[in-house]
Coordinates of C-alpha atoms in Angstrom, one line a residue:
Chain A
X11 CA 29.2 -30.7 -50.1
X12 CA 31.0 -27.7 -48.3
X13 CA 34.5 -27.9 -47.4
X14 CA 33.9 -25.4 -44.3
X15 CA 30.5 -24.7 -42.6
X16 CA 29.7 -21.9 -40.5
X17 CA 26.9 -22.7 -38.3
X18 CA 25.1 -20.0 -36.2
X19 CA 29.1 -18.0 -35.6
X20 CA 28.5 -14.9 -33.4
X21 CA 30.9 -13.5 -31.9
X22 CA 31.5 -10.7 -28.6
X23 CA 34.4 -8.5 -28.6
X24 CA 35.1 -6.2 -25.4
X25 CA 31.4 -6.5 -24.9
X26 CA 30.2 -5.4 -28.6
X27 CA 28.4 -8.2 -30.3
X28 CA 30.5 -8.2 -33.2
X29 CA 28.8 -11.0 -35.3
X30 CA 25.4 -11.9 -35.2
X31 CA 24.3 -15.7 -36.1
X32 CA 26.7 -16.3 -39.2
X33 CA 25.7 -19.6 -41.3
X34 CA 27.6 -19.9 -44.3
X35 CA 29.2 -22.4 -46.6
X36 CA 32.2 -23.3 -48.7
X37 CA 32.8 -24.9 -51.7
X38 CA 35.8 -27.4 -52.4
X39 CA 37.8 -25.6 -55.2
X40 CA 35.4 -22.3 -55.5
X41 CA 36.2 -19.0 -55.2
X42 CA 33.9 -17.1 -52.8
X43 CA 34.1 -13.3 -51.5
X44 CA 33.1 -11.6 -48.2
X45 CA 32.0 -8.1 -48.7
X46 CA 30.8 -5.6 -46.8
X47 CA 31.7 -1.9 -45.8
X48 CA 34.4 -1.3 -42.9
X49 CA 33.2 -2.5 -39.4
X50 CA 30.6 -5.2 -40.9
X51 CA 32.7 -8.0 -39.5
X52 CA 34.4 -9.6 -42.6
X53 CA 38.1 -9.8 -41.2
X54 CA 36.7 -10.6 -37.5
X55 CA 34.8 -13.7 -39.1
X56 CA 38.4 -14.6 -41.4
X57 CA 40.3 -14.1 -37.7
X58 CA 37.7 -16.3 -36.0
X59 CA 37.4 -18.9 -38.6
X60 CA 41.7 -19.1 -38.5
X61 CA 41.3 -19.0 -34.6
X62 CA 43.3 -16.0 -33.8
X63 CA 43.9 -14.6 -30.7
X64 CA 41.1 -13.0 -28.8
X65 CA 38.9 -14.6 -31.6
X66 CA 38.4 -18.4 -30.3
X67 CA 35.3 -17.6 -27.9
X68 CA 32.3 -17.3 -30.0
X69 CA 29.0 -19.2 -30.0
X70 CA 27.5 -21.8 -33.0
X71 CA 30.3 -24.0 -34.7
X72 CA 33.0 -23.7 -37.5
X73 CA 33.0 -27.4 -39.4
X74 CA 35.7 -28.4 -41.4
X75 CA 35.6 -31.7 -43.6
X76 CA 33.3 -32.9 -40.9
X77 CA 35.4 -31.7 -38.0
X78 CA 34.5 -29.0 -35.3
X79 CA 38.0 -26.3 -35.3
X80 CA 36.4 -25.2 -32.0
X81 CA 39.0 -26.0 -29.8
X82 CA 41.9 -26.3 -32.0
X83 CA 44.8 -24.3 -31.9
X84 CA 45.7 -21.7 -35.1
X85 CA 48.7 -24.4 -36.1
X86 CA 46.2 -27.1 -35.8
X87 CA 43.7 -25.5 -38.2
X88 CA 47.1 -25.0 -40.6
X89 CA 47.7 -28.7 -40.5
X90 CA 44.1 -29.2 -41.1
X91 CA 44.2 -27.0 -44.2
X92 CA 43.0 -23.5 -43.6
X93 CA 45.8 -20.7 -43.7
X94 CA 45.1 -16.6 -43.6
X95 CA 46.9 -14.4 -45.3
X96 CA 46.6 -10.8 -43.2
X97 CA 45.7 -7.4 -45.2
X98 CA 48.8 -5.6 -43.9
X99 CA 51.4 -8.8 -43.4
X100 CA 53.9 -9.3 -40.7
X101 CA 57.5 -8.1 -41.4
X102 CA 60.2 -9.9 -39.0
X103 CA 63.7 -8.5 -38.5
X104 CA 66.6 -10.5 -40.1
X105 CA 64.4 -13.3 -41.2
X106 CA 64.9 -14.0 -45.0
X107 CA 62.3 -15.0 -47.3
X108 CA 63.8 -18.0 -48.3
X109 CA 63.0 -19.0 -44.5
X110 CA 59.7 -17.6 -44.2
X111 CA 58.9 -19.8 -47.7
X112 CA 60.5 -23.0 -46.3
X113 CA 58.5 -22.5 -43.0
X114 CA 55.5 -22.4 -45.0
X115 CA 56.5 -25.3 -47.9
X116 CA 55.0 -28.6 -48.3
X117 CA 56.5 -30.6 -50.6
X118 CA 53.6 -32.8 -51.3
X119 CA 51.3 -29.9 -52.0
X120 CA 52.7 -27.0 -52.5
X121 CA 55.1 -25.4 -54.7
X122 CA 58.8 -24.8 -53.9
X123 CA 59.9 -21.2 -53.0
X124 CA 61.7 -20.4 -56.0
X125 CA 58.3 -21.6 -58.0
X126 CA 56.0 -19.8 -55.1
X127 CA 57.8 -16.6 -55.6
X128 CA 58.2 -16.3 -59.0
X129 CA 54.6 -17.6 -60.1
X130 CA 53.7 -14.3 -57.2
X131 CA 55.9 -12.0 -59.1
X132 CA 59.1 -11.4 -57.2
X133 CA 62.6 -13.1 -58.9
X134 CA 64.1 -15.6 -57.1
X135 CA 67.7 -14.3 -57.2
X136 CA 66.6 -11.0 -56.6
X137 CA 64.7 -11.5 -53.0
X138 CA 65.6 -15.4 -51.4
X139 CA 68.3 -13.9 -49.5
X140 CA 66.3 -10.8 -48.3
X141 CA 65.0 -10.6 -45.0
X142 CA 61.0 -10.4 -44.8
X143 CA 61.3 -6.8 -43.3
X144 CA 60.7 -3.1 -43.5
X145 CA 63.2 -2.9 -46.3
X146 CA 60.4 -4.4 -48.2
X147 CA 57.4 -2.1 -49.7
X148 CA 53.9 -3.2 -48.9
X149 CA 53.0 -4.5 -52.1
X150 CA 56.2 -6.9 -52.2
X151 CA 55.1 -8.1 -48.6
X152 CA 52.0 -9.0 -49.6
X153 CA 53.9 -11.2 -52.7
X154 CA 55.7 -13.1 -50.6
X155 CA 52.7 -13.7 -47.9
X156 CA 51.0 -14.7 -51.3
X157 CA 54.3 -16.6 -52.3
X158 CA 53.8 -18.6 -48.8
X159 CA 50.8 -19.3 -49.1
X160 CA 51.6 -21.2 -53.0
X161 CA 54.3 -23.2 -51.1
X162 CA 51.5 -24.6 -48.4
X163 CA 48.9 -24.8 -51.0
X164 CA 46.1 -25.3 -48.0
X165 CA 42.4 -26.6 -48.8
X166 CA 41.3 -23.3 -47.8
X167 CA 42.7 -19.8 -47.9
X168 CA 41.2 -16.3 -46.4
X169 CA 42.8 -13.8 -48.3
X170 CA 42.0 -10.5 -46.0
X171 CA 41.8 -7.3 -49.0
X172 CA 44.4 -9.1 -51.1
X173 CA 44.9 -5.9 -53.3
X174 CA 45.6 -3.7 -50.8
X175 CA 48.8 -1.6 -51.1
X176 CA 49.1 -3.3 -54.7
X177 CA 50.0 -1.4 -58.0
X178 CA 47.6 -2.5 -60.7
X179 CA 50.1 -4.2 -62.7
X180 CA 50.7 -6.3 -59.7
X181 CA 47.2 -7.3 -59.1
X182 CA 47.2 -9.3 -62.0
X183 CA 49.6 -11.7 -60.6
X184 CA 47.9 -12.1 -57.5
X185 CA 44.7 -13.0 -59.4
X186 CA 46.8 -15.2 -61.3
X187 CA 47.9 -17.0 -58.3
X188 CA 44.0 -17.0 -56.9
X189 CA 43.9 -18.9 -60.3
X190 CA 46.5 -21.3 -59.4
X191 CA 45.4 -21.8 -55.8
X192 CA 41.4 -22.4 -57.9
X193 CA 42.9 -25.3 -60.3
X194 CA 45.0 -26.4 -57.4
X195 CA 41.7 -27.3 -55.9
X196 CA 41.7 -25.0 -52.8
X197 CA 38.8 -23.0 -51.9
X198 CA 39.8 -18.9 -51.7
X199 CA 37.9 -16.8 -49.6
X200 CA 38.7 -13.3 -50.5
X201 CA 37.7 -10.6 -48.2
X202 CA 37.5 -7.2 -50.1
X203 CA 36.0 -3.8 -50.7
X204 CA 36.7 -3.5 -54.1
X205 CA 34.8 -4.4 -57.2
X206 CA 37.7 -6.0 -59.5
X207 CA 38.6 -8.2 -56.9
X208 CA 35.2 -9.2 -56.8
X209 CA 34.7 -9.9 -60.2
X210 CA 37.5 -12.7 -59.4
X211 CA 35.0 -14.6 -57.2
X212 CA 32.1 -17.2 -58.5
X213 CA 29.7 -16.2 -55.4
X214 CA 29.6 -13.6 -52.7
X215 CA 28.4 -12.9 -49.1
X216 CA 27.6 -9.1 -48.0
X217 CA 28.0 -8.6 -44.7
X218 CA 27.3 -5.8 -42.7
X219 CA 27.5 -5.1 -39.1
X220 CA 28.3 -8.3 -38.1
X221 CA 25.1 -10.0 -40.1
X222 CA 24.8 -11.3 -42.7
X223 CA 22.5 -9.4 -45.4
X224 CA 22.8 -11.4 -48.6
X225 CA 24.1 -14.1 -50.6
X226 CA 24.4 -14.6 -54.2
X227 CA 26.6 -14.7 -57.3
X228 CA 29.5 -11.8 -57.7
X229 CA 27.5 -10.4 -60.6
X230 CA 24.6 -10.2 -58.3
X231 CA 26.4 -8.4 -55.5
X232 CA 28.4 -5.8 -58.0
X233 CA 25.4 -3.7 -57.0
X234 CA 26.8 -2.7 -53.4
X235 CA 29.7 -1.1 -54.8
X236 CA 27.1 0.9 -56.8
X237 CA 27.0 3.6 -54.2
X238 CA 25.1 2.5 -51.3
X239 CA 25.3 0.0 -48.1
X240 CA 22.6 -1.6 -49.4
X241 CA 20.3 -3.9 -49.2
X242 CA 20.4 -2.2 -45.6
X243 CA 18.8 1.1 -45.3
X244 CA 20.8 2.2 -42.4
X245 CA 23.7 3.3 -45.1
X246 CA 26.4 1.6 -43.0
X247 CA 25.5 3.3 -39.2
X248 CA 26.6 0.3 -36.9
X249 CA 24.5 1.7 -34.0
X250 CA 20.8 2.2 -36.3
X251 CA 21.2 -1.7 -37.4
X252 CA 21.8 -2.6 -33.9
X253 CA 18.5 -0.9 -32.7
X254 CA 16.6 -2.7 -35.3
Chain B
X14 CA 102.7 -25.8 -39.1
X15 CA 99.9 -25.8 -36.7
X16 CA 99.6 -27.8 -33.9
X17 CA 96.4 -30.0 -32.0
X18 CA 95.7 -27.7 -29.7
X19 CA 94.9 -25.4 -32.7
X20 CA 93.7 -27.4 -35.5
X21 CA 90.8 -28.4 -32.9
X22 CA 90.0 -24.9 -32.6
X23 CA 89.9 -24.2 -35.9
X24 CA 87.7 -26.3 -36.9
X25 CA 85.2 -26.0 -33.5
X26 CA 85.5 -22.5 -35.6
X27 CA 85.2 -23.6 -39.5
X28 CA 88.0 -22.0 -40.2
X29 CA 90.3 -24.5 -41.0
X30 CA 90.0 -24.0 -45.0
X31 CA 90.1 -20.4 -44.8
X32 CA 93.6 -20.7 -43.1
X33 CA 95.1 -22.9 -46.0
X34 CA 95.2 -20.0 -47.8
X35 CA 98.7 -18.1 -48.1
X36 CA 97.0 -14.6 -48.6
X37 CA 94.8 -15.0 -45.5
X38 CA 96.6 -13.8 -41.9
X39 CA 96.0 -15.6 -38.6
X40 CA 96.8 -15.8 -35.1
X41 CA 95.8 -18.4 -32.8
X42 CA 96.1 -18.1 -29.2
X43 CA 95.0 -21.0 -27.0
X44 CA 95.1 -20.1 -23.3
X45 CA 98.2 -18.0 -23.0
X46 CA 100.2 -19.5 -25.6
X47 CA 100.5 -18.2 -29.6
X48 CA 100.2 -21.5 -31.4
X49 CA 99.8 -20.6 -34.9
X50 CA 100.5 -17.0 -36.7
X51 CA 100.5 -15.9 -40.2
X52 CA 101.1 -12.2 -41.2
X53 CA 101.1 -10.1 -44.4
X54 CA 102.8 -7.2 -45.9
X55 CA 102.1 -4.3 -44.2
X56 CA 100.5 -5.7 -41.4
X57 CA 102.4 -6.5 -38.3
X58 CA 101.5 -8.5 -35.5
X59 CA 103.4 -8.5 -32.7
X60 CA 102.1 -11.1 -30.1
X61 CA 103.5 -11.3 -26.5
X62 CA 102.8 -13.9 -23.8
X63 CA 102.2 -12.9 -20.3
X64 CA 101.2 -15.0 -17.5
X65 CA 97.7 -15.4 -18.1
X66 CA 97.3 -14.2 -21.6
X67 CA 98.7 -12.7 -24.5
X68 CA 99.4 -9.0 -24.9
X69 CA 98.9 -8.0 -28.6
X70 CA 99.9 -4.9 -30.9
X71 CA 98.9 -5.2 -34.6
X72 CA 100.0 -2.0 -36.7
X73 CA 98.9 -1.4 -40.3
X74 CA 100.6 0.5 -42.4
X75 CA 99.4 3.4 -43.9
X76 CA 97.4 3.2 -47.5
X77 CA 97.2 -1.0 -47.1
X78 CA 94.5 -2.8 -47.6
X79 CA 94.1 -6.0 -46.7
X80 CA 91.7 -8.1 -49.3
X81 CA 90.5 -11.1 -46.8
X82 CA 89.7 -10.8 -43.2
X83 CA 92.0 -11.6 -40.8
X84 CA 91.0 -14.5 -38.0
X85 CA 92.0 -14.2 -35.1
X86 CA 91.6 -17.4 -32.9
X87 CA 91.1 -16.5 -28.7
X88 CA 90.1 -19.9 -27.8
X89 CA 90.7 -22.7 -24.8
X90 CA 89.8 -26.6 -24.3
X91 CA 90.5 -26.3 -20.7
X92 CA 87.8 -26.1 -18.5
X93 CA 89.2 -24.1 -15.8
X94 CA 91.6 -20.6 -16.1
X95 CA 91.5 -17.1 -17.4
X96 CA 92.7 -16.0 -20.6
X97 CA 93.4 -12.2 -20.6
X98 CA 93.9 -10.9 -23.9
X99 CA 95.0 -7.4 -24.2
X100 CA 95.2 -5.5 -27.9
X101 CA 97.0 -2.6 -29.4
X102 CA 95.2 -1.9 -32.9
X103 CA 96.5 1.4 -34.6
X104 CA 95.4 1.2 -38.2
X105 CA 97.2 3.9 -40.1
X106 CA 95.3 6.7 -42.4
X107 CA 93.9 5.1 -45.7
X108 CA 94.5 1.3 -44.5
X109 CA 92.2 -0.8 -44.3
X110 CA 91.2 -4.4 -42.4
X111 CA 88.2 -6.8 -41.8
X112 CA 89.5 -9.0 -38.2
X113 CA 87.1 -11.9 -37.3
X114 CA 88.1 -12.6 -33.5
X115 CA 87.0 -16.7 -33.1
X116 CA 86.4 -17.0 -29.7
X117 CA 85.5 -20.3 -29.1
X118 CA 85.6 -22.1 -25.1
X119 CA 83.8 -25.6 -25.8
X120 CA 84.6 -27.2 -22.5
X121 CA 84.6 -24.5 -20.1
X122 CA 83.1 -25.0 -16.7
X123 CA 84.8 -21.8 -15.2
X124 CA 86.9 -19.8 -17.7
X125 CA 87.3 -16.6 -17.7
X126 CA 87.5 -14.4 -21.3
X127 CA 89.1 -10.9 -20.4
X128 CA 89.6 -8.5 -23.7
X129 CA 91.1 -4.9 -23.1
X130 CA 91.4 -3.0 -26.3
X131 CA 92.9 0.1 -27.3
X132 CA 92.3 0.7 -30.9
X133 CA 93.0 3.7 -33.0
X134 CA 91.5 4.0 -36.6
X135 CA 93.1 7.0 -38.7
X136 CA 91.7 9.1 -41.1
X137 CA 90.1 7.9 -44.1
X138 CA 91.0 4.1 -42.7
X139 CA 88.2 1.6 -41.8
X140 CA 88.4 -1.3 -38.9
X141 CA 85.7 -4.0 -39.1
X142 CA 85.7 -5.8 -36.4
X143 CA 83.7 -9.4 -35.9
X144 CA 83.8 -11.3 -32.3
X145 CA 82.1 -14.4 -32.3
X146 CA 81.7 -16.8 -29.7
X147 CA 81.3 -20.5 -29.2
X148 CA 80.5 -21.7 -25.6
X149 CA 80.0 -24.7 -23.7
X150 CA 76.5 -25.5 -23.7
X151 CA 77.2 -25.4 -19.9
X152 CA 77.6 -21.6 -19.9
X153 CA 81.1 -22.0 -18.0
X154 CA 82.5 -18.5 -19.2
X155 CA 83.0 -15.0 -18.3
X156 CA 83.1 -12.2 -20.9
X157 CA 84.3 -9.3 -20.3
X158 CA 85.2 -7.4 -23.2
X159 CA 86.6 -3.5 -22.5
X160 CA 87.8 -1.6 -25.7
X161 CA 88.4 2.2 -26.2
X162 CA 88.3 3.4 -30.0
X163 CA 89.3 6.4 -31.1
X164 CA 88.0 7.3 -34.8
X165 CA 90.2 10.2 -36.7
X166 CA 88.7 12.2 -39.3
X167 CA 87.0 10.8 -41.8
X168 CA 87.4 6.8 -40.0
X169 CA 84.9 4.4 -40.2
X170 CA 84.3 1.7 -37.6
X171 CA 82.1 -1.3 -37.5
X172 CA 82.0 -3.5 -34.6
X173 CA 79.9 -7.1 -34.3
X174 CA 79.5 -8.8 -31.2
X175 CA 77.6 -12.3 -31.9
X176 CA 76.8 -14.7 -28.9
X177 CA 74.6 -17.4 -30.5
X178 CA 76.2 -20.9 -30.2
X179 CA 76.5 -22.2 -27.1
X180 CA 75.2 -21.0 -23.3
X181 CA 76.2 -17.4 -22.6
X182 CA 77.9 -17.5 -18.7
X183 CA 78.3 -14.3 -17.7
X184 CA 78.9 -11.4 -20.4
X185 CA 79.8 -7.9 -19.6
X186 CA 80.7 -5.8 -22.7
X187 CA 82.0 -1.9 -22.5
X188 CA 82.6 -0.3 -25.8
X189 CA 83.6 3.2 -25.9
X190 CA 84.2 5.3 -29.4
X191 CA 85.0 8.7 -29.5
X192 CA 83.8 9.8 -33.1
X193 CA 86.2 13.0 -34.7
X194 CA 84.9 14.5 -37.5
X195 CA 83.1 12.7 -40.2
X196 CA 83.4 9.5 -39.0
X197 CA 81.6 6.6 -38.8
X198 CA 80.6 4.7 -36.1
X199 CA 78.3 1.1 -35.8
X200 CA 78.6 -1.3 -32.8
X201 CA 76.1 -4.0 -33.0
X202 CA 75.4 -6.6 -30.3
X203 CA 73.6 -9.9 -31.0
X204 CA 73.5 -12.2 -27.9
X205 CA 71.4 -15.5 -27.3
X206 CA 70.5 -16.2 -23.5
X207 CA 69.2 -18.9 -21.4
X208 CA 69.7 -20.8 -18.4
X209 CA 71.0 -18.4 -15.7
X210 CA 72.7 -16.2 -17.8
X211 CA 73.5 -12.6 -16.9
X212 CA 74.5 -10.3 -19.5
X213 CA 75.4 -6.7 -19.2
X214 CA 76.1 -4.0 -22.2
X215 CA 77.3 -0.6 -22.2
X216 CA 77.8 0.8 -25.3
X217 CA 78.6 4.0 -26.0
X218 CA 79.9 6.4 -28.4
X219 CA 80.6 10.5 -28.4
X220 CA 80.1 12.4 -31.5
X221 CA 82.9 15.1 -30.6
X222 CA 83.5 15.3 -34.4
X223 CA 81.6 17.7 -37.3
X224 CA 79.7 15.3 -39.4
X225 CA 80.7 12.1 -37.4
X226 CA 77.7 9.6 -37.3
X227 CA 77.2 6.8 -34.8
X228 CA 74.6 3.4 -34.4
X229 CA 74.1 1.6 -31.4
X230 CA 72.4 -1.9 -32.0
X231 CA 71.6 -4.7 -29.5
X232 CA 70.0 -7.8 -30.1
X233 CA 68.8 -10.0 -27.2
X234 CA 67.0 -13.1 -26.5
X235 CA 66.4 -14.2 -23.2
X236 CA 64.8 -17.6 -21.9
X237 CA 64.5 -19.4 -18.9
X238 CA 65.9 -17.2 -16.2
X239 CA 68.5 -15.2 -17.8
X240 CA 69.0 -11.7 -17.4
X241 CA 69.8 -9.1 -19.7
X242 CA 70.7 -4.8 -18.8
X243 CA 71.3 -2.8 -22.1
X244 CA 73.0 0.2 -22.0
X245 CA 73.6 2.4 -24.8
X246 CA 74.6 6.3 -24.6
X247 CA 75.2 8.6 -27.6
X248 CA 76.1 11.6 -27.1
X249 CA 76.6 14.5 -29.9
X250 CA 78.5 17.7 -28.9
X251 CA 79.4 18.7 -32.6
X252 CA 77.0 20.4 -35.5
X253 CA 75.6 18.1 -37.9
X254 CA 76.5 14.8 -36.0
X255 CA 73.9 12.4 -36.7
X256 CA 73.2 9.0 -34.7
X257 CA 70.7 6.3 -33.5
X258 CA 70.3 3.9 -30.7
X259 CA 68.5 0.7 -31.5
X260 CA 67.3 -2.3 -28.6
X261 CA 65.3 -4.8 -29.1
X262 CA 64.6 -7.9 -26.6
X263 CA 62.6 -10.7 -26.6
X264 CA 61.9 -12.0 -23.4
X265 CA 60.2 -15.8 -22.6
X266 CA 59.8 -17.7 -19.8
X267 CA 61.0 -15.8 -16.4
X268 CA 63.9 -14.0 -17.8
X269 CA 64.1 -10.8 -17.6
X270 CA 65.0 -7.5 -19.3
X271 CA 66.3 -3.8 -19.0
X272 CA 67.3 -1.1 -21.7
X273 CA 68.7 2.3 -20.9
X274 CA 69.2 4.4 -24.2
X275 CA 70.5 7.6 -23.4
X276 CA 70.7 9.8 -26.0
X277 CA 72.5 13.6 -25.3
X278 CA 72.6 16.3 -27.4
X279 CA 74.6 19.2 -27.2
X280 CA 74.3 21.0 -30.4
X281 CA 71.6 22.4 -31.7
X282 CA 72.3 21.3 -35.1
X283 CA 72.8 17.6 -34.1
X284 CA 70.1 14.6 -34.2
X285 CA 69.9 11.7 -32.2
X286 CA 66.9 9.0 -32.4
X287 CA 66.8 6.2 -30.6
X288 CA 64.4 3.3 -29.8
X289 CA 63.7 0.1 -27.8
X290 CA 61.1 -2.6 -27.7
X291 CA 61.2 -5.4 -24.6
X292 CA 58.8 -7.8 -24.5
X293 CA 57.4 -11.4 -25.9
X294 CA 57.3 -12.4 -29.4
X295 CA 55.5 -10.0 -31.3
X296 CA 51.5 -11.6 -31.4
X297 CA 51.2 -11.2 -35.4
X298 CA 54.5 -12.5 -36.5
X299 CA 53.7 -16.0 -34.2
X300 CA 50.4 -16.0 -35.4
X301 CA 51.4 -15.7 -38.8
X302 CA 54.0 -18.4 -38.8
X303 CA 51.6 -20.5 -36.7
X304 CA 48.7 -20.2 -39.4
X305 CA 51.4 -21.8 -42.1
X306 CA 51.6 -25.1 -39.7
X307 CA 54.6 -24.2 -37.2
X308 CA 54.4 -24.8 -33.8
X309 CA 54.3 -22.3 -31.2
X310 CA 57.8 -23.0 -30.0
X311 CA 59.4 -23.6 -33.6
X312 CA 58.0 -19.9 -34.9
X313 CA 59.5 -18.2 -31.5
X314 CA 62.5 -20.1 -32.5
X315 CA 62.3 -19.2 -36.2
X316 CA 62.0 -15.2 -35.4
X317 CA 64.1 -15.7 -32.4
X318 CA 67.1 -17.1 -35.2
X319 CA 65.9 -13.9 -37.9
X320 CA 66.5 -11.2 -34.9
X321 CA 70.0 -12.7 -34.3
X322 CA 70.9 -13.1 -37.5

């Protein structure tokens, strides 16, 4: 039984069909990845799912526990369960990360910031009192988002290229917190182009502009990182899939 | 021993423990009268009363340095006059200070706030100054803060100007520095507004000095239908100055919004920067907050509090 349904998602962005007829499904408690090269549609379907701006008129239906999200706001969806953690996150002047932790925290699910922060990484003592801003490099930005994230322990997180800016002793930590967010029981949708972070998923989804072309295990999907767009033979030229 | 009048206003300002303290210099003036005043070796404060006001000269002595900040209480619980406060600051080379002016009008319904400062920082001294304000929440008050600083060689100079409890009124800062060489300058502004509010600041500071640097920060929010005109100048006439102009604004509701950074250089060996975003709540930083479970209105407040903070 899925946790979130996708059913028949398409989507039209300054008159560009930007996804085409999506239908996929979610797991309670699995770990699931979207791949696909740039331009397939992979962040557009996590920024349509969260209800983002520009992103809440498409066709077909997003189903969560039973519910449509159609018309629901992007703080509704939170409350529902389903949070997004951006591939380059949001830095905000003066705001401290203690703050942006507490705005995040639920004490019945999630952990508290000191915990959140620490089990991403980052000490405590070291960054509470620092402000969430541009004092902060990329990779500790994306710590705290992760951090955030641990203290709201939603039902389902899209994690949009979660190693992104991230040093490779620092990935391990965020896979360890994928981990967490697994036994936790929260489905993690991680949205990637890179092969170690797919080896972190149980099944995958290759998308590619804006349909979807396959569905499998990880293992199975390891082979688009082999070299080519495939199983498309248009080697990732938007316009020669669209005149199929 | 303190009286009502000013044990009220210290504690409208949390101060009240801070002023227990023996090593800790005061003066609290409510309307035109100097209720309470504690000084310390070294630094002399000479306060005067004048018809509507209090005329003020502190002097501090050259090489001292004074360990905890000085408060400085400008405050009335009538609802109705003018307090005109005028100030005299010379610090003397190699001293140094930290003053926190409390300026706190919790009643006002038409008060008016009038601050004209001379203040000269020597060389090698440094003058932080913090002005905070509590207000009515019926926005009763006029500001109008003047001050001219002059910074001597190798001075530094760090002004706060924080407007965040309470409705605003009517604000109009002016600021000028002149900057000799090697000194520092950084006058920062951080205002709240809503309601009718009509604020006004001109800051600006003249890098006449080799070396001197200078920053020129405002902070605004605006809601409802208050208005807000920003207006920084630098100026840099001397090699190697160095100095930045920053303004940012949110703007909600009708409110509305101007910045004017001027920046003028007039040394080829000088460099000024300067920017200045107006607008709504930046889209991704809502969104973000939002997508952890806020409302729309409590993640405009939360940036709103992290911008003037």
């Amino acid at each position: 039984m899925s946790v979130l349904s996708l059913k028949n998602i398409s989507l039209t962005l300054s008159d560009k069909k930007i996804l085409h007829n999506i239908n996929l499904e979610f797991l309670p408690g699995k770990i699931h990845a979207l791949v696909g090269p740039n331009g397939a549609g992979k962040s557009s379907l996590a920024f349509t799912i969260m209800g983002l701006e520009g992103y809440r008129k498409f066709e077909g239906d997003i189903i969560f526990k039973g519910e449509s999200l159609k018309d629901k706001s992007i703080d509704q969806r939170a409350n529902l369960g389903i949070t997004l953690a951006w591939q380059e996150p949001a830095r905000y002047e003066g705001l401290t990360i203690s703050s942006f932790l507490e705005a995040a925290y639920s004490p019945e699910k999630g952990f508290k910031p000191e915990e959140a922060l620490l089990k991403s990484g980052l000490q405590p003592d070291l960054y509470l009192k620092r402000a969430v801003d541009k004092t902060l490099s990329g990779g500790e930005r994306k710590k705290i988002e992760l951090a955030s994230i641990l203290a709201m322990m939603p039902q389902v997180v899209l994690l949009d290229e979660p190693d992104s800016g991230i040093d490779v002793e620092s990935l391990d930590r965020i896979f360890d917190a994928i981990k967490i967010l697994k036994k936790r029981g929260s489905t993690v949708i991680l949205i990637t182009h890179s092969l170690k972070v797919l080896e972190h998923a149980e099944d995958a989804f290759l998308l590619c502009c804006g349909h979807l072309m396959e569905k499998g295990s990880s293992h199975s999907m390891c082979r688009y990182f082999k070299g080519k767009c495939m199983p498309c033979d248009h080697q990732n030229v938007p316009e020669a899939a669209d005149a199929k | 021993m303190p009286n009502n009048d000013a044990l009220r206003l210290y504690k409208t300002a949390h101060i009240d423990k801070a002023l227990d303290d023996p090593n800790t210099a005061h003066l609290t003036i409510s309307h035109n009268k100097v209720i309470s005043s504690q000084s310390l070796p070294g630094l002399n404060v000479i306060p005067k009363e004048i018809k509507d006001g209090v005329d003020i000269k502190i002097v501090l002595e050259e090489g001292v340095v004074i360990k905890n900040p000085v408060h400085m209480c400008f405050g009335m619980l009538k609802q109705e006059g003018i307090q005109r406060i005028i100030l005299d600051i010379d610090i003397k080379p190699k001293a140094s200070i930290f003053i926190i002016a409390h300026c706190i009008f919790p009643n006002a319904v038409k008060v008016q706030h009038l601050m004209n400062g001379k203040i000269k920082v020597g060389e090698h001294a440094s003058y932080t100054y913090l002005e905070k304000h509590i207000h009515a929440d019926s926005g009763g008050v006029e500001v109008v803060p003047k001050a001219r600083v002059m910074l001597s060689d190798y001075a530094r100079f760090k002004t706060d100007f924080e407007l965040l409890q309470g409705r605003v009124g009517k604000i109009e800062i002016d600021y000028e520095t002149i900057c000799l060489a090697h000194s520092v300058m950084e006058m920062t502004s951080k205002i709240n507004g809503s309601g009718d509010d009509i604020i006004k600041i001109k800051e600006s500071g003249l890098l006449e000095g080799e070396g001197a640097r200078g920053v020129l920060t405002s902070r605004v929010a605006l809601r409802q239908n208050a208005r807000a005109e920003i207006f920084n100048k630098l100026v840099a006439t001397a090699p190697f100055t160095r100095g930045h102009v920053d303004c940012k604004e949110i703007v909600q509701d009708k409110a509305i919004a101007s910045a004017i950074p001027i920046v003028e250089v007039r040394d080829p060996k000088a460099h000024i920067t300067h920017e200045a975003a107006i607008g709504s709540v930046d889209s991704k930083q809502l969104q973000t907050l939002m997508s952890r479970g806020l409302s729309e209105e409590d993640a405009v407040e939360l940036i709103i509090q992290g911008l003037l903070s």
